[in-house]
Short mmCIF file of C-alpha atoms and ligand atoms in Angstrom, two decimals:
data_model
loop_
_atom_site.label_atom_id
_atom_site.label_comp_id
_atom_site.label_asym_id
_atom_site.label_seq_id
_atom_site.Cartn_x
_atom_site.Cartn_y
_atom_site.Cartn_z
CA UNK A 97 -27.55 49.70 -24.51
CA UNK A 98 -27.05 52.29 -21.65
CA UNK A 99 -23.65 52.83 -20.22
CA UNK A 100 -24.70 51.00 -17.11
CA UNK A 101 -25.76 48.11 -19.38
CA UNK A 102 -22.28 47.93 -21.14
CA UNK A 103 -20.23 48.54 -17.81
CA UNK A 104 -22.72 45.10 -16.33
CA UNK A 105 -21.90 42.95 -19.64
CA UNK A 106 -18.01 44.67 -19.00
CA UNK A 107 -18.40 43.64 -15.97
CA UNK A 108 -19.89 39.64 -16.68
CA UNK A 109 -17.49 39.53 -19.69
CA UNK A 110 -14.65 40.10 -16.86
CA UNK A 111 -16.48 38.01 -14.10
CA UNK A 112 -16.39 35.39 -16.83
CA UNK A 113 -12.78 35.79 -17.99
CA UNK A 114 -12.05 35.09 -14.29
CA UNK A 115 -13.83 32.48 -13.95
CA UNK A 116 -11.78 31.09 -17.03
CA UNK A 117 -8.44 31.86 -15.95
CA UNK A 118 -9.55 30.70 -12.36
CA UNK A 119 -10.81 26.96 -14.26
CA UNK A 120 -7.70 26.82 -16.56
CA UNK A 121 -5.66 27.19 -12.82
CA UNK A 122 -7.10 24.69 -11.22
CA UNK A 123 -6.90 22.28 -14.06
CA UNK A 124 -3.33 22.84 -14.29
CA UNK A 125 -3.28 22.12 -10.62
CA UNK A 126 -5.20 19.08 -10.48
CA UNK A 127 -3.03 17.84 -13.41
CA UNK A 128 -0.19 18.62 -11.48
CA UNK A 129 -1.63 16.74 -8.29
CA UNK A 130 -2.16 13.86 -10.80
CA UNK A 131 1.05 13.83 -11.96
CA UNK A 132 2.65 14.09 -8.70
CA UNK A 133 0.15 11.43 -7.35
CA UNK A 134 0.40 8.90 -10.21
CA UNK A 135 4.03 9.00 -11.02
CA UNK A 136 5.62 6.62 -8.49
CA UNK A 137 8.69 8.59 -7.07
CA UNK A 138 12.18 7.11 -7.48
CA UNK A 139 12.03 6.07 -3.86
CA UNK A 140 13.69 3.15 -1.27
CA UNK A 141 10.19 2.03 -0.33
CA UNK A 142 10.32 -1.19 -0.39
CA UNK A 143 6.72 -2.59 0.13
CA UNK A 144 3.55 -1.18 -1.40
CA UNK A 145 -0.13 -1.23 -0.09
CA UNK A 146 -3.13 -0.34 -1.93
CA UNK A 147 -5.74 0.69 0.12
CA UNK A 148 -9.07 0.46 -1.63
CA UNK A 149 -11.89 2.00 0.52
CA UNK A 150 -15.09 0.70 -1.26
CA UNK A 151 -17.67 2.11 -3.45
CA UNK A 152 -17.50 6.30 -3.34
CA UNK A 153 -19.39 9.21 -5.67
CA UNK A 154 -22.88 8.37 -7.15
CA UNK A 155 -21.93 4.54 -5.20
CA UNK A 156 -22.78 5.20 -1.92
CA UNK A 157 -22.55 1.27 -0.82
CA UNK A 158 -24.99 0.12 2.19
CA UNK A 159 -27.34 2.69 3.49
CA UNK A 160 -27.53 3.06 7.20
CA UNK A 161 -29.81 4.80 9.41
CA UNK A 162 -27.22 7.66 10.17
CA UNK A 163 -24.26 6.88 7.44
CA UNK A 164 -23.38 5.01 4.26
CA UNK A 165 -21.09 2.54 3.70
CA UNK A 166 -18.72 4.44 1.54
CA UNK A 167 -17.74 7.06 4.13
CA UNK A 168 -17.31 4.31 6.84
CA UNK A 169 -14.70 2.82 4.30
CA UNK A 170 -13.34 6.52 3.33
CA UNK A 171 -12.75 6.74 7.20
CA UNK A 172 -11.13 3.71 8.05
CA UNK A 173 -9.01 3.32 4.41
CA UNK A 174 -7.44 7.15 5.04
CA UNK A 175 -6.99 6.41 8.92
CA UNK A 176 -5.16 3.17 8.31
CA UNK A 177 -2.74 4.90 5.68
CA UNK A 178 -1.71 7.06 8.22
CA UNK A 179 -1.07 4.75 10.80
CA UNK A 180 1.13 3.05 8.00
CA UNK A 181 2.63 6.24 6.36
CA UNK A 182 3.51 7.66 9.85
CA UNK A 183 5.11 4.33 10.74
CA UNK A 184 6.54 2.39 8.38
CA UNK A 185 8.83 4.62 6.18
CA UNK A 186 9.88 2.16 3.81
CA UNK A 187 6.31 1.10 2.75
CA UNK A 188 4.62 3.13 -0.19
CA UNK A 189 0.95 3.57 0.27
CA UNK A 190 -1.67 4.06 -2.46
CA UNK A 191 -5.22 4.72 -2.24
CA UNK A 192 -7.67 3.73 -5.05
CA UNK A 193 -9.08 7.13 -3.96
CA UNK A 194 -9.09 9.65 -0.84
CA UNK A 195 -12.25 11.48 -1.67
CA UNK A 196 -15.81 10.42 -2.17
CA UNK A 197 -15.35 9.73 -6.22
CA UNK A 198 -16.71 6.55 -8.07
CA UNK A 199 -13.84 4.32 -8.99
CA UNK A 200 -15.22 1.38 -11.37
CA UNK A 201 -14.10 -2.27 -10.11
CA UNK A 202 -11.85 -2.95 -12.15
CA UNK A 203 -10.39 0.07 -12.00
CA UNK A 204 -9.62 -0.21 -8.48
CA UNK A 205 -7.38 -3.47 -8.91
CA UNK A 206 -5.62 -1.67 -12.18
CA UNK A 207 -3.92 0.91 -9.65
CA UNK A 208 -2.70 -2.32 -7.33
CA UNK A 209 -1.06 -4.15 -10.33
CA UNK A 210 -0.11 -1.00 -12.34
CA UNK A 211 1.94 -0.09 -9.08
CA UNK A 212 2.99 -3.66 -8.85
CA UNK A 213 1.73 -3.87 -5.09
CA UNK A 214 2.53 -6.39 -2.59
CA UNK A 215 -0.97 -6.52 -0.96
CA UNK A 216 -3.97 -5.01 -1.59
CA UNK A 217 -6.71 -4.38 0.54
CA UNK A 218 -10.34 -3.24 -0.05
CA UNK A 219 -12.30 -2.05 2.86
CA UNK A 220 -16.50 -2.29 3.20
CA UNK A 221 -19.44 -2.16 5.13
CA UNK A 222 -21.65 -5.34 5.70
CA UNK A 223 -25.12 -4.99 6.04
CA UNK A 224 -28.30 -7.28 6.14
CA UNK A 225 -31.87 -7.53 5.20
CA UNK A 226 -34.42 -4.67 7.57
CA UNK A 227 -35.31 -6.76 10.61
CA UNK A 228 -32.19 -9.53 10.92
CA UNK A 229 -29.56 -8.21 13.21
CA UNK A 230 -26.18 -9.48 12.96
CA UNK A 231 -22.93 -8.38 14.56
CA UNK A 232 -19.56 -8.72 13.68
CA UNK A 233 -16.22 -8.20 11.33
CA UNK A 234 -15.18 -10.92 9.04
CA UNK A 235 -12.25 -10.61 6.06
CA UNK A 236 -12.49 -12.52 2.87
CA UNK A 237 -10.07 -13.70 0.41
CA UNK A 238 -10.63 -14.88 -3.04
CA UNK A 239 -12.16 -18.26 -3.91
CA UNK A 240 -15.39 -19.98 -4.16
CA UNK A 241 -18.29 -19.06 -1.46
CA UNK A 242 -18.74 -21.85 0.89
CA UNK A 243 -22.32 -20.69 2.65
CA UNK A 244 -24.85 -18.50 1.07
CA UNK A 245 -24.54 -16.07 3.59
CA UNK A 246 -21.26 -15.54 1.99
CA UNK A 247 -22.44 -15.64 -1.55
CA UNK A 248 -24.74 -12.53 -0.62
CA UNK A 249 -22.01 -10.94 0.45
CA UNK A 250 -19.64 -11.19 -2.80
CA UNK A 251 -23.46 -10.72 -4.64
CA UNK A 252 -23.96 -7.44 -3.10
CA UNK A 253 -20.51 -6.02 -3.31
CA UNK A 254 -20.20 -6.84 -6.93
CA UNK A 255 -23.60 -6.05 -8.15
CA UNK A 256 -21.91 -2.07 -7.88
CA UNK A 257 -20.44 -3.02 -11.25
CA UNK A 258 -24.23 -2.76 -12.66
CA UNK A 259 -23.71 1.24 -12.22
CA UNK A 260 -20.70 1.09 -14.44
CA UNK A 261 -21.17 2.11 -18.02
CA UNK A 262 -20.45 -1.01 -20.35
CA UNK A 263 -20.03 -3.52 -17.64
CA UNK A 264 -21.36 -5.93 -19.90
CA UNK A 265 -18.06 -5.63 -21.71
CA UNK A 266 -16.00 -5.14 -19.09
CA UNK A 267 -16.55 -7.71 -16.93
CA UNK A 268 -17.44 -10.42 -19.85
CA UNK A 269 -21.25 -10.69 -19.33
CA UNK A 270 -20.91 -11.43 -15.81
CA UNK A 271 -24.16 -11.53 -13.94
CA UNK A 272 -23.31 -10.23 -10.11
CA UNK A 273 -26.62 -11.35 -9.26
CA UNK A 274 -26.65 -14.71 -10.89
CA UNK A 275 -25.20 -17.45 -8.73
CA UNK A 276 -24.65 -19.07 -11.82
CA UNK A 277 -21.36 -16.60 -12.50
CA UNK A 278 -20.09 -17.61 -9.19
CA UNK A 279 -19.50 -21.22 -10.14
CA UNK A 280 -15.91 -19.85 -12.19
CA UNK A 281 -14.38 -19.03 -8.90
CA UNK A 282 -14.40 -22.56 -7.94
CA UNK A 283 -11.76 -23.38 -10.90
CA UNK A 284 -9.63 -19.90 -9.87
CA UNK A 285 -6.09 -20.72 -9.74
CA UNK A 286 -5.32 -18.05 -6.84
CA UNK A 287 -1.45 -18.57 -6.57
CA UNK A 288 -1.40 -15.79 -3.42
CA UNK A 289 -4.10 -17.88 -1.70
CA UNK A 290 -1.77 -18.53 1.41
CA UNK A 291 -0.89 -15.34 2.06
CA UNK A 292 -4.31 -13.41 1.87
CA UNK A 293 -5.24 -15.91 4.01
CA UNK A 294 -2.48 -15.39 6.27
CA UNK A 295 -3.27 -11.19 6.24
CA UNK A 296 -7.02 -12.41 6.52
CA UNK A 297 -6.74 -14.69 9.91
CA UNK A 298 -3.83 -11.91 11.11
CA UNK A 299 -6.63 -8.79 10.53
CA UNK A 300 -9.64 -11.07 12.08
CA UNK A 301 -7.66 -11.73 15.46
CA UNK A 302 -6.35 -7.94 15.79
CA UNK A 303 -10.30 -7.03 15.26
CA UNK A 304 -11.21 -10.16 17.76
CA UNK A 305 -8.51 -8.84 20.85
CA UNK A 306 -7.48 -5.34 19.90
CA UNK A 307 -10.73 -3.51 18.49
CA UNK A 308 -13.12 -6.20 20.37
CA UNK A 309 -15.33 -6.91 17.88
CA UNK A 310 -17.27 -10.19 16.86
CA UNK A 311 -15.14 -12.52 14.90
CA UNK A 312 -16.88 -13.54 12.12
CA UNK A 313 -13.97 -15.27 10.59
CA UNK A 314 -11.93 -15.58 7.24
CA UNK A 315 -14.13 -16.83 4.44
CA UNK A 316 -13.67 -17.21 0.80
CA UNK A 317 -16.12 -16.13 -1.84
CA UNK A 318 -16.06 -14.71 -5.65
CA UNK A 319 -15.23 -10.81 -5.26
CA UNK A 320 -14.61 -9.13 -8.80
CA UNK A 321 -11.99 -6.84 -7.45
CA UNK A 322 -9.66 -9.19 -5.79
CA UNK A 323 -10.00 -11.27 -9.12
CA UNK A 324 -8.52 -8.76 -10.99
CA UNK A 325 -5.45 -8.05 -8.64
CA UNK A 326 -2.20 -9.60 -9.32
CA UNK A 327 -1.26 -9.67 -5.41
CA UNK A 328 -1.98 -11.44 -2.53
CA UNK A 329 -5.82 -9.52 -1.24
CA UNK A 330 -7.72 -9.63 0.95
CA UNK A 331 -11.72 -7.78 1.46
CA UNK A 332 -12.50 -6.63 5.00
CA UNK A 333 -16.39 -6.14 5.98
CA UNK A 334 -16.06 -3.67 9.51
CA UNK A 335 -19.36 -4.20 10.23
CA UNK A 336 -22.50 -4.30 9.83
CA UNK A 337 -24.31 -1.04 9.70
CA UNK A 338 -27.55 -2.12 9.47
CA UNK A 339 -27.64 -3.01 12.90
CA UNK A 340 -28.03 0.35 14.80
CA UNK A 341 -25.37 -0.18 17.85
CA UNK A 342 -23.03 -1.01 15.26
CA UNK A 343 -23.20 1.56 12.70
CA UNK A 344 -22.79 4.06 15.76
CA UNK A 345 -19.34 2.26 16.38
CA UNK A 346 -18.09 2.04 12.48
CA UNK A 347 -19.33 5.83 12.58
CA UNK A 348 -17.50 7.28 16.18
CA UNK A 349 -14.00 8.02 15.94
CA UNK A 350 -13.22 5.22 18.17
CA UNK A 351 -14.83 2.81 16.52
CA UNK A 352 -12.77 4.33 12.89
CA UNK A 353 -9.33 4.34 15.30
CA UNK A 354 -9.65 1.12 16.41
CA UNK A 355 -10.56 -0.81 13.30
CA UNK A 356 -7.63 1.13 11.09
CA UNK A 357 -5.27 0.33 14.28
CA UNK A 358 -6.76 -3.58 13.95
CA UNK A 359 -5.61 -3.42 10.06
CA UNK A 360 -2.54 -1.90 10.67
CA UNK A 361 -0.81 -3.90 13.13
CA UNK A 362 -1.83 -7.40 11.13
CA UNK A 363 -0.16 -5.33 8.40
CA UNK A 364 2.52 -4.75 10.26
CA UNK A 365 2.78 -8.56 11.25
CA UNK A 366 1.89 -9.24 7.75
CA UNK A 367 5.17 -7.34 6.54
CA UNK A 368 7.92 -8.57 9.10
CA UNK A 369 7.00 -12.14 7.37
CA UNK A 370 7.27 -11.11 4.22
CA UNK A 371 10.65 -9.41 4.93
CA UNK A 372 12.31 -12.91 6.32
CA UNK A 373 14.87 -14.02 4.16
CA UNK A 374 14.58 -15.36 0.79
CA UNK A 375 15.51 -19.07 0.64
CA UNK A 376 17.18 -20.60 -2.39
CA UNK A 377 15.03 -23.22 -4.09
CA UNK A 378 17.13 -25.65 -1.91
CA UNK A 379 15.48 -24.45 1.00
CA UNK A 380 18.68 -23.72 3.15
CA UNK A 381 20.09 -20.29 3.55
CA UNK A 382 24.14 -20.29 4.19
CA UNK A 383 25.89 -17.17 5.63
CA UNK A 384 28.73 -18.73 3.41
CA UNK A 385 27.28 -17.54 0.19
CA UNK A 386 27.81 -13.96 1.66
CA UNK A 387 29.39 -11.55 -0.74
CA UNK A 388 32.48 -13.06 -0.88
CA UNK A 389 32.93 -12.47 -4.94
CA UNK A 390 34.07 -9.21 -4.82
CA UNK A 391 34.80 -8.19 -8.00
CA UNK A 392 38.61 -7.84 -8.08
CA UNK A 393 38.59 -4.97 -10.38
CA UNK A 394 37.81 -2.18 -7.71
CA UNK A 395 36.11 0.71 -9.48
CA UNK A 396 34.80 4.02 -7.45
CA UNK A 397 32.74 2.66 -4.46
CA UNK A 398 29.72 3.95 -3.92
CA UNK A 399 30.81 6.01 -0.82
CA UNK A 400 31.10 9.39 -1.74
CA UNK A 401 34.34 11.28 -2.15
CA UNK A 402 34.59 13.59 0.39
CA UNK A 403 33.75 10.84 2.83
CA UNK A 404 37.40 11.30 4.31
CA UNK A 405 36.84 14.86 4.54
CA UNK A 406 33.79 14.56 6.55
CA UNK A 407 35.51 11.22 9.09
CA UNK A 408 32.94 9.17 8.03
CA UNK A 409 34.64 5.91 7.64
CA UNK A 410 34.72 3.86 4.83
CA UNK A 411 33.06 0.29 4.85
CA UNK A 412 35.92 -2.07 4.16
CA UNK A 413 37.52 -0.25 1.07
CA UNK A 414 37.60 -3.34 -1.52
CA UNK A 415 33.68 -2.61 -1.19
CA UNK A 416 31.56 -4.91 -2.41
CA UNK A 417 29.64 -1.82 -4.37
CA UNK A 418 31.77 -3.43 -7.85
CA UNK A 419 30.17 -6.93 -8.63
CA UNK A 420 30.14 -6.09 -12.00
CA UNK A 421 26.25 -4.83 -12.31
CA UNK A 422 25.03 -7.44 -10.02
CA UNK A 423 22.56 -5.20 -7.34
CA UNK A 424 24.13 -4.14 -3.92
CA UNK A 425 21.76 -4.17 -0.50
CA UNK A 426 22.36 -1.11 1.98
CA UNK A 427 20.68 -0.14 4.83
CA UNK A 428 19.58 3.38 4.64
CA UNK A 429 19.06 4.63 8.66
CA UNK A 430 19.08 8.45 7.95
CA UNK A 431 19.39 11.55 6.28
CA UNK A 432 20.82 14.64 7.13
CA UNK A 433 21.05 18.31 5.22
CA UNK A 434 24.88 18.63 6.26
CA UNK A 435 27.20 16.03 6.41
CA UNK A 436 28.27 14.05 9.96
CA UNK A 437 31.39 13.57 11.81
CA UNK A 438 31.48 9.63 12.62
CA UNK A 439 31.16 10.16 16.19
CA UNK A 440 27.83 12.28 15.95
CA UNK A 441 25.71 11.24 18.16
CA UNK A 442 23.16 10.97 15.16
CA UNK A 443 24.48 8.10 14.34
CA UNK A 444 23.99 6.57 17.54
CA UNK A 445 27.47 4.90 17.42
CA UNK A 446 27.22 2.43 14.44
CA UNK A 447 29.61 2.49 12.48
CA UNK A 448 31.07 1.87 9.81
CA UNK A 449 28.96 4.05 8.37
CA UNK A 450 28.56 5.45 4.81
CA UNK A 451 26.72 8.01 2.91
CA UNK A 452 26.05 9.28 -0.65
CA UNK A 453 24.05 12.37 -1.77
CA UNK A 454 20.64 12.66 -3.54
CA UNK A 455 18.66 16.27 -4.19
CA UNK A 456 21.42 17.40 -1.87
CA UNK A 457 21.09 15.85 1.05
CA UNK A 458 22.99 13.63 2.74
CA UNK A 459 21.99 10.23 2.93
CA UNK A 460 23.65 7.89 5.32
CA UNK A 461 23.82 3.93 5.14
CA UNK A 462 24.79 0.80 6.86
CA UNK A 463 26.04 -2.64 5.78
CA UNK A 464 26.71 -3.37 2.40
CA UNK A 465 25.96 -6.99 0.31
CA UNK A 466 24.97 -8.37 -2.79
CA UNK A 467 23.03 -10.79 -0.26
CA UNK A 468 19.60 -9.75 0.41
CA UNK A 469 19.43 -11.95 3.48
CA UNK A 470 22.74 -9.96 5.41
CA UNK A 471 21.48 -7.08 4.58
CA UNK A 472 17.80 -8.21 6.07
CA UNK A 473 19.56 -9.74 8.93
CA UNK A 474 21.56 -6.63 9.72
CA UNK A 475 18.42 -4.52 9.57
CA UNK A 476 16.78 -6.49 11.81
CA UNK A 477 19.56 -6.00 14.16
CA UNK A 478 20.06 -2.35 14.25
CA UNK A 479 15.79 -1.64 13.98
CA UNK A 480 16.12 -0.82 17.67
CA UNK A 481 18.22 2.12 17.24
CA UNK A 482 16.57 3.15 13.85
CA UNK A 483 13.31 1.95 13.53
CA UNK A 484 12.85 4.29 10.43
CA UNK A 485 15.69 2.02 8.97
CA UNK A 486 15.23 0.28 5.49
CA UNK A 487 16.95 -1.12 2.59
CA UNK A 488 18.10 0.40 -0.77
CA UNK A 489 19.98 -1.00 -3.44
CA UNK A 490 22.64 0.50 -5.76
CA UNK A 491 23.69 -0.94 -9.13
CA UNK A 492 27.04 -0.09 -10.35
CA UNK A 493 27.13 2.84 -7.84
CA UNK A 494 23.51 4.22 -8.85
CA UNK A 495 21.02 4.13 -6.14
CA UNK A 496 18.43 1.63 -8.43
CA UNK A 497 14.94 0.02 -7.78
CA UNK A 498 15.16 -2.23 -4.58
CA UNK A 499 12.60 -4.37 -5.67
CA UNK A 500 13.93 -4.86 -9.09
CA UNK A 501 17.16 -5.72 -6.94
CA UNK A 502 15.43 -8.46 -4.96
CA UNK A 503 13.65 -9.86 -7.73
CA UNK A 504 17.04 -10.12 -9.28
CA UNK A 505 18.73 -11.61 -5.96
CA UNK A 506 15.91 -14.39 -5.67
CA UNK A 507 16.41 -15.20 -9.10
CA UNK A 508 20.06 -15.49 -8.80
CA UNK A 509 19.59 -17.85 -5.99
CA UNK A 510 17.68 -20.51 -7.29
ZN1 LIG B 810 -19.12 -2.65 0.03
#
């Protein structure tokens, strides 16, 4: 071995320790990323979307002339996050994946009812037979195919589970291309039926006016992955990109903007019905039951204690924040690094107002209940000035999980 042959192994043996080092990094990165990604955050949010943009990796979905069906849905899934993330502060969004990666089925409706979502929504590509043309978006929702157009349809999106390792297992010998299997969704008990129809018909009439596509309609039929989700879901087909004028739309950026846009706002819709107020079993809702059991026992409110310092007045100071462990509804409007005088203009003249601090900032609120519906009500009447504005709930002066909280309200209730 020459000197020049021992300084070129030196040199691999380094190239190669780099290389190491350079994999061990990124692991350590990516596991951080997972972490970060798959640990949900102590947060407000109060409503959760999972955005599943179908098929991905090996899985490319329909084949176009120009495109495949997986980076149509890629496109549309990440542009209709965005539209929700920039929008809607208090709503969580998760994607079953933001990159072109294989996700099995089943898999995809595990990260909806892991995160305990409150709608789910898988986004695909429709696409025909060479030599039939047909136009048009359409959104299904779980249940038994009607036409056998629509059985196809549920036939050809499921039949991706074939690619899966063990899918005999996993999915319990079902046969996506047997219209035999099928005949089980007819006997489906879908309790959320109502309102993935109601997302469905909202999503096909914001496609019909706003992105001016063919309505195809809302149809039922027997799709693995909204079988498997615990929420109400619903399946939207853009498109159909084996017709050629069409795949050029699902594949220009207006044709992505509009269609995320067209999801979004019946989202949006969606959410501002799902945020009315909860009724008691008894079907009436009385301002009367309002908070007025204060607990009589007034421990440290949850305002903080320099709040006098600062002139931020107090809501009334028996506060409500005391109900012995039962959950208390604020409205969070904004946050701030420093604290604000009352009269800041910030605070666009509500008042009272309150705050309390978390990872150092300063965190300011608005109304204060044990009843869900005020608290709703009063957010509905302030959304003008804050539009960012949504509710928390503390428990015994902790900031604690809002949905939890209204779980625990509607219970109460009944
Ligand atoms: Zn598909």
């Amino acid at each position: 071995m020459s000197f020049h042959q021992i300084s070129a192994t030196f040199a691999t043996h380094i190239h190669n320790m780099e290389k190491n080092l350079f994999k061990i990094v990124f692991r350590l990165v990516c596991a951080g990323i997972f972490i970060l990604t798959n640990v949900a955050p102590i947060s407000g949010k109060d409503f959760t979307v999972v955005i599943d943009a179908g098929h991905g990796g090996h899985d490319p979905g329909a084949i176009g002339k120009i495109s495949k069906e997986k980076n149509i849905n890629l496109n549309v899934a990440l542009q209709l996050g965005k539209n929700i993330q920039k929008n809607c502060k208090d709503v969580k969004v998760i994607y079953t994946r933001k990159t072109d990666v294989f996700i099995p089925l089943n898999r995809r409706a595990e990260i909806a009812n892991e995160a305990k979502a409150d709608l789910f929504i898988s986004i695909h590509t429709n696409s025909v037979a060479q030599g039939k043309i047909v136009r048009g978006a359409e959104t299904f929702t779980l249940g038994l195919a009607r036409s056998e157009a629509n059985l196809e349809i549920a036939k050809r999106e499921n039949s991706v589970i074939l690619i899966e390792d063990d899918y005999k297992q996993r999915y319990a010998g079902f046969n996506p291309n047997s219209s035999e299997s099928y005949i089980m969704f007819e006997f489906i008990q879908d309790k959320h039926m109502e309102q993935s129809v109601k997302l469905a018909k909202l999503v096909q009439g914001q496609f019909r006016n706003h992105a001016k596509r063919i309505d195809r309609g809302v149809h039922q039929a027997g799709f693995l992955v909204l079988r498997a989700t615990t929420m109400p879901s619903v399946l939207v087909e853009l498109g159909y990109i084996s017709t050629p004028d069409e795949e050029r739309y699902l594949n220009s950026q207006e044709g992505i903007n509009k269609l995320a846009e067209g999801i979004y706002r019946a989202f949006l819709k969606y959410k501002e019905e799902h945020e009315k107020p909860i009724l008691a079993a008894a079907g009436k809702y009385s301002d009367k039951s309002v908070n007025t059991e204060a607990a009589p026992e007034s421990n440290e409110p949850v305002i903080a204690s320099n709040a006098k310092q600062t002139g931020i007045k107090t809501v009334e100071s028996a506060s409500a924040s005391t109900t012995n462990s039962k959950p208390v509804f604020k409205i969070q409007i904004l946050t701030s690094s420093k604290p604000l005088k009352s009269n800041d203009k910030e605070l666009k003249g509500l008042s009272p107002v309150n705050y309390y601090k978390e990872n150092g900032i300063y965190k300011y609120t608005y109304g204060e209940s044990t009843d869900y519906n005020k608290i709703l009500q009063m957010k509905n009447s302030i959304i003008n000035k804050f539009k960012d504005a949504f509710i928390i709930a503390f428990r015994d002066g902790e900031k604690t999980d809002v949905r939890k909280a209204i779980a625990e309200f509607k219970k109460t209730r009944k």
